[in-house]
Tab-separated table of C-alpha atoms in Angstrom:
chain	number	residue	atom	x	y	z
A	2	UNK	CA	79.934	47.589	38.382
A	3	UNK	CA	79.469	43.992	39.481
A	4	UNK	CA	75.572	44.178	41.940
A	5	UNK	CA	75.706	41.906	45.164
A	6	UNK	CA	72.087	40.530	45.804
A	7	UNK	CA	71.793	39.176	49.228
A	8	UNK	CA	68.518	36.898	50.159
A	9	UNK	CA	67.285	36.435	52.648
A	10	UNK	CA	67.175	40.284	53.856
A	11	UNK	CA	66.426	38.850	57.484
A	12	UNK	CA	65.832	35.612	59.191
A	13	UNK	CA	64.521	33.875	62.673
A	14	UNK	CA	65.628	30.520	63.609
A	15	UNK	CA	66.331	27.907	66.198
A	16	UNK	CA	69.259	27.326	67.723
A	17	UNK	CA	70.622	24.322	66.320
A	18	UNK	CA	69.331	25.081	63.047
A	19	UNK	CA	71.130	25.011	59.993
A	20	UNK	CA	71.130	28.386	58.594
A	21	UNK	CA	71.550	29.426	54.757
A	22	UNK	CA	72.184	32.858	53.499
A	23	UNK	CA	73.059	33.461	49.639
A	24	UNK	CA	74.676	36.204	47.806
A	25	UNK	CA	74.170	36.320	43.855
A	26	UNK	CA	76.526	38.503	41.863
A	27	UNK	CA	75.299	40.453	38.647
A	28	UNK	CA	78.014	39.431	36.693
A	29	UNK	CA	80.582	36.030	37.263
A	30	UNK	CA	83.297	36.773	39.899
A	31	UNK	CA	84.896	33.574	39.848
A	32	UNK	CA	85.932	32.458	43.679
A	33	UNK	CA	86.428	36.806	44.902
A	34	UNK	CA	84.189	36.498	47.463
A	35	UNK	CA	84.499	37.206	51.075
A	36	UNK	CA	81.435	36.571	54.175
A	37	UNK	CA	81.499	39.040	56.964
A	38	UNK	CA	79.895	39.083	60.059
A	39	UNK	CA	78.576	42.381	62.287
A	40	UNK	CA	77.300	42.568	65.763
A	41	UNK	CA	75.309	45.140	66.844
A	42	UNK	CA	77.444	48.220	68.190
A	43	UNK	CA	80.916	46.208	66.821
A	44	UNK	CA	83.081	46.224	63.190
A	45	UNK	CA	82.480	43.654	61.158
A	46	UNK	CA	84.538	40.449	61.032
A	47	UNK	CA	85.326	38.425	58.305
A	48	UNK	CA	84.738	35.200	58.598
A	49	UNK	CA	85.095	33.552	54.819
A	50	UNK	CA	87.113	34.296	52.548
A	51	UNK	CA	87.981	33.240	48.740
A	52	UNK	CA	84.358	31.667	48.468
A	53	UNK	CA	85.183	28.892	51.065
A	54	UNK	CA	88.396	29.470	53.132
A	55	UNK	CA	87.283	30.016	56.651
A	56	UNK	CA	89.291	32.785	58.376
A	57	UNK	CA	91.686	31.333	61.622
A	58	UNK	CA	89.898	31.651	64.427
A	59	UNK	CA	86.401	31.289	63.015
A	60	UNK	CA	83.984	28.254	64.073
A	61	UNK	CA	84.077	25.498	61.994
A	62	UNK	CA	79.916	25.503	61.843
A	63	UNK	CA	80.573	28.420	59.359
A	64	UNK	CA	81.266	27.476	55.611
A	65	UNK	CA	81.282	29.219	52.305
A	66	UNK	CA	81.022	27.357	49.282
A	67	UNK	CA	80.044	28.604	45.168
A	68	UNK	CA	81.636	29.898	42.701
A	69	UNK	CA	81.040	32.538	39.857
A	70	UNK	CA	77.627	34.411	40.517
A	71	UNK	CA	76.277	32.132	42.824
A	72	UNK	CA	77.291	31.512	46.597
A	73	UNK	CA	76.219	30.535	49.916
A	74	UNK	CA	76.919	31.205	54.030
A	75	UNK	CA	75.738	28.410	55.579
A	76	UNK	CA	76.018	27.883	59.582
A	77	UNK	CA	75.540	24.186	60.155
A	78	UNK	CA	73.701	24.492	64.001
A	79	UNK	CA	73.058	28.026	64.757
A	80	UNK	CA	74.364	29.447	68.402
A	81	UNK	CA	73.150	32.188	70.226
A	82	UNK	CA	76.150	33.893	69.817
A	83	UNK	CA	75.749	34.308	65.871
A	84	UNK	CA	73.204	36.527	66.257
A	85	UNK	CA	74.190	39.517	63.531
A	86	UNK	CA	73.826	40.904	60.610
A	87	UNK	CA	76.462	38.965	58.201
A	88	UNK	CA	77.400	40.719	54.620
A	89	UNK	CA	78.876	39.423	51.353
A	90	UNK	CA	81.475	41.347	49.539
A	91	UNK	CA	82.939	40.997	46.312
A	92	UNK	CA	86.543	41.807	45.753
A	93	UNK	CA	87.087	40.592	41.903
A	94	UNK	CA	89.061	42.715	39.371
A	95	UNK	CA	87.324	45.847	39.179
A	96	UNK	CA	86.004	48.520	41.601
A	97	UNK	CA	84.146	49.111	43.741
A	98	UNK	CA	84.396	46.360	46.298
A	99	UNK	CA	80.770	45.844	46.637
A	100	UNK	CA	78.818	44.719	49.792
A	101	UNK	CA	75.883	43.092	49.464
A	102	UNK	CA	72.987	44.405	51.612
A	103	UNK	CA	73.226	42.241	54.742
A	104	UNK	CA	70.885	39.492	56.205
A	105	UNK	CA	69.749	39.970	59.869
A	106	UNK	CA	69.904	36.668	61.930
A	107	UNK	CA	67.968	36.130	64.605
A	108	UNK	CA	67.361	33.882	67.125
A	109	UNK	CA	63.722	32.610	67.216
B	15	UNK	CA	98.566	41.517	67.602
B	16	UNK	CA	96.956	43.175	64.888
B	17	UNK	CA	95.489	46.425	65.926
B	18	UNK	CA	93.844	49.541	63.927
B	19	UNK	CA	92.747	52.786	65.536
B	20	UNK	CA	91.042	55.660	63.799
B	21	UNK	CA	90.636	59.136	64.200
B	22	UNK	CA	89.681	62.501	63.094
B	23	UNK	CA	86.023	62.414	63.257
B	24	UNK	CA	83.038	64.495	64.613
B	25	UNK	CA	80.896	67.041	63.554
B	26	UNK	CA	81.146	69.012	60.146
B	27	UNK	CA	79.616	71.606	58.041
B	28	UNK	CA	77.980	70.402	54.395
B	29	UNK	CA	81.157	71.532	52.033
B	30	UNK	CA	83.730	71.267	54.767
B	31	UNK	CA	86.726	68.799	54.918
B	32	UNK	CA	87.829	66.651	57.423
B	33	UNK	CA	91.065	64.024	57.789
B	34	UNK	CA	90.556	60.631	59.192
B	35	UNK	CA	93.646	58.883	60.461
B	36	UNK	CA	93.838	55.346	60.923
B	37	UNK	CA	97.649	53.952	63.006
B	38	UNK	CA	98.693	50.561	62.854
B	39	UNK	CA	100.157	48.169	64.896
B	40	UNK	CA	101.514	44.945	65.837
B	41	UNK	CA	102.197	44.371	61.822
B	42	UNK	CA	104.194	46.862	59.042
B	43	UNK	CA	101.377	48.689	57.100
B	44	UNK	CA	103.864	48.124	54.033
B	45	UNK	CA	102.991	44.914	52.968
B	46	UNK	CA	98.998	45.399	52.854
B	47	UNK	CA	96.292	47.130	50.896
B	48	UNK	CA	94.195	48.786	52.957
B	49	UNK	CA	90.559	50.081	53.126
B	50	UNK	CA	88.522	52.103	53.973
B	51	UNK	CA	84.502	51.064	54.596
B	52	UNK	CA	81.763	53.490	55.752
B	53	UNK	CA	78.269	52.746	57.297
B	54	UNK	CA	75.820	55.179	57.646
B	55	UNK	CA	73.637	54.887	60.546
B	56	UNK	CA	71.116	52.051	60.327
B	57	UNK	CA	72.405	51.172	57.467
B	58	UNK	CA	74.854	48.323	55.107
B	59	UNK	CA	78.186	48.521	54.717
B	60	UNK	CA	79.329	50.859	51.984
B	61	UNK	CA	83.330	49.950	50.397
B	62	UNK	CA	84.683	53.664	50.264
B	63	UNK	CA	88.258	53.555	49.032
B	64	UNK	CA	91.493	51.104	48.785
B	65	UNK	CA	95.031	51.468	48.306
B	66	UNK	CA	97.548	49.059	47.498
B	67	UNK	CA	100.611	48.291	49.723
B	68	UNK	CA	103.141	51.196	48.200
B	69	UNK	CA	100.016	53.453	47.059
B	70	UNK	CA	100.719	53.058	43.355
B	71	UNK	CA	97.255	51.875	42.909
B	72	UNK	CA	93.796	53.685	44.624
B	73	UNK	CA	90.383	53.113	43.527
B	74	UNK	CA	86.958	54.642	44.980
B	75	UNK	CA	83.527	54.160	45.365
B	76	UNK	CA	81.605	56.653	42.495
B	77	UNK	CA	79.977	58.187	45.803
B	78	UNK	CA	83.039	59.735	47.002
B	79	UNK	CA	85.211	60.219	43.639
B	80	UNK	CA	86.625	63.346	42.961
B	81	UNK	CA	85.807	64.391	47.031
B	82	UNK	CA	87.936	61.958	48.965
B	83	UNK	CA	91.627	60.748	49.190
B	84	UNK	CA	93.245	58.048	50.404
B	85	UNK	CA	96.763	57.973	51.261
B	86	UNK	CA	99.408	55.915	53.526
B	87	UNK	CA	102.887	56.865	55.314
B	88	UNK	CA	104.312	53.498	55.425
B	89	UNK	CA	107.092	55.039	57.471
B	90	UNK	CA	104.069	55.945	60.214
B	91	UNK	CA	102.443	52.925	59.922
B	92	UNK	CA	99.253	55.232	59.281
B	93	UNK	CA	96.605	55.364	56.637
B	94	UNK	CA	94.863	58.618	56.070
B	95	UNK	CA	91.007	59.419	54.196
B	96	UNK	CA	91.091	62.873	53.332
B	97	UNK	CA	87.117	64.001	52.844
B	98	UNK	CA	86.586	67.538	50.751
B	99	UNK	CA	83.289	68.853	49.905
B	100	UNK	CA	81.454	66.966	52.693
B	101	UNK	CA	77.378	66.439	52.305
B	102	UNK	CA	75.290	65.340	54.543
B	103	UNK	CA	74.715	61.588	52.929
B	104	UNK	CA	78.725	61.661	54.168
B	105	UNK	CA	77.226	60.790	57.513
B	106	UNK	CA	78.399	57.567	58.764
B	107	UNK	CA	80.891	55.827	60.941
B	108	UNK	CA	84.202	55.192	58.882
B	109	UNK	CA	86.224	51.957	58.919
B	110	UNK	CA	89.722	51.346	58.255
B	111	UNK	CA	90.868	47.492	57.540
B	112	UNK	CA	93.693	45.641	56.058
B	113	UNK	CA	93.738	43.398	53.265
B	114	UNK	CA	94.982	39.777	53.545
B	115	UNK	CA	97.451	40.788	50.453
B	116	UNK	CA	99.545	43.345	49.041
B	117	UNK	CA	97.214	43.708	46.343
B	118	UNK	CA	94.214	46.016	46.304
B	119	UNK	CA	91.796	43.106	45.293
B	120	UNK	CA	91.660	41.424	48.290
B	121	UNK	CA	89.204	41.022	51.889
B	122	UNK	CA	89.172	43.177	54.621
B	123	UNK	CA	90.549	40.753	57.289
B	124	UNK	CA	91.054	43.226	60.225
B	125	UNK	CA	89.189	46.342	61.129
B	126	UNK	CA	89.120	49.229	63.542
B	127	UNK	CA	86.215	49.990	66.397
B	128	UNK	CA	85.454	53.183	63.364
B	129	UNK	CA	85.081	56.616	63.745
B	130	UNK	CA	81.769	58.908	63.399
B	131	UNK	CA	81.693	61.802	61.022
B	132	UNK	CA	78.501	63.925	61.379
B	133	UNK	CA	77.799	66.262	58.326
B	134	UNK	CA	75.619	68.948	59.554
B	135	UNK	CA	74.534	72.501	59.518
């Protein structure tokens, strides 16, 4: 089973700031990677998908980019409003779909 | 527009079953693999099961193998989780979502508001 190691597990910043979460996969999954983000109380959202396609609808400050076991979230000026917790999951040949453990965003 | 509603949770006894229900609507359920995601409270996401769009394919998470079901009626626009043997670590609020393909390998790109299954004595 492919492991999904998310860093930072949590993280305060500004708003404005650019934000970087990564998500390293335990074995390569070429571009099968999606970025979802959860609000507290709500279903999560996706907001990436295929490493770096954003999802219709979703700010353009949010972009994916990597490829094989190595890929990054990154919000280019940080809003109140993206305040979550925001999840990497893999969805390459094999089951399980695996989430990675979430990073908590917060807004310092 | 897209919508996903489940149902069939609430309270259950450790080695019990229960059967989640999940209707679709404003697309046809036929032409997506769908999921279904659990999270336990406090907790991370878990990926429980998926089915591809006609059901000839269905994978699960090791947690769950051999306990749980997933299903679909195309023809109700409904996807179903059957969940036999229930434990207590079954405790979480359960997520239906549609893939963005046909295929099973693919993201969750719409979800339900979930439903809460409590496994208790």
């Amino acid at each position: 089973d492919v492991q999904m190691t998310q860093s930072p597990s949590s993280l305060s910043a500004s708003v404005g700031d650019r934000v970087t979460i990564t998500c390293r996969a335990s074995q390569r999954i070429s571009n099968f990677l999606a970025w979802y983000q959860q609000k507290p109380g709500k279903a999560p959202k996706v907001l990436i998908y295929a490493a770096s396609t954003l999802q219709s609808g979703v700010p353009f400050r949010f972009s994916g980019s990597g490829s094989g076991t190595d890929f990054t979230l990154t919000i280019s000026s940080l809003q109140p409003e993206d305040v979550a917790t925001y999840y990497c999951q893999e969805y390459n040949s094999a089951p399980p779909l695996t989430f990675g453990g979430g990073t908590k965003v917060e807004i310092k | 527009q897209v919508q996903l509603v489940e149902s069939g949770g609430g309270v259950a006894q450790p080695g019990t079953s229960l059967r989640l229900s999940c209707v679709a609507s404003g697309f046809s359920l036929t032409y997506y693999g769908m999921h279904w995601v659990r999270q336990a409270p406090g907790k991370g996401l878990e990926w429980v099961a998926v089915i591809s769009y006609d059901g000839s394919n269905r994978y699960y998470a090791d947690s769950v193998k051999g306990r749980f079901s997933i299903s679909r009626d195309n023809s109700k626009n409904t996807l179903y989780l059957q969940m036999s043997s229930l434990r207590p670590e079954d405790t979480a609020v359960y997520y239906c979502a549609k893939g963005n393909s046909a295929s099973w390998a693919a993201p969750a790109v719409d979800w339900g508001q979930g439903t809460l299954v409590t496994v208790s004595s």
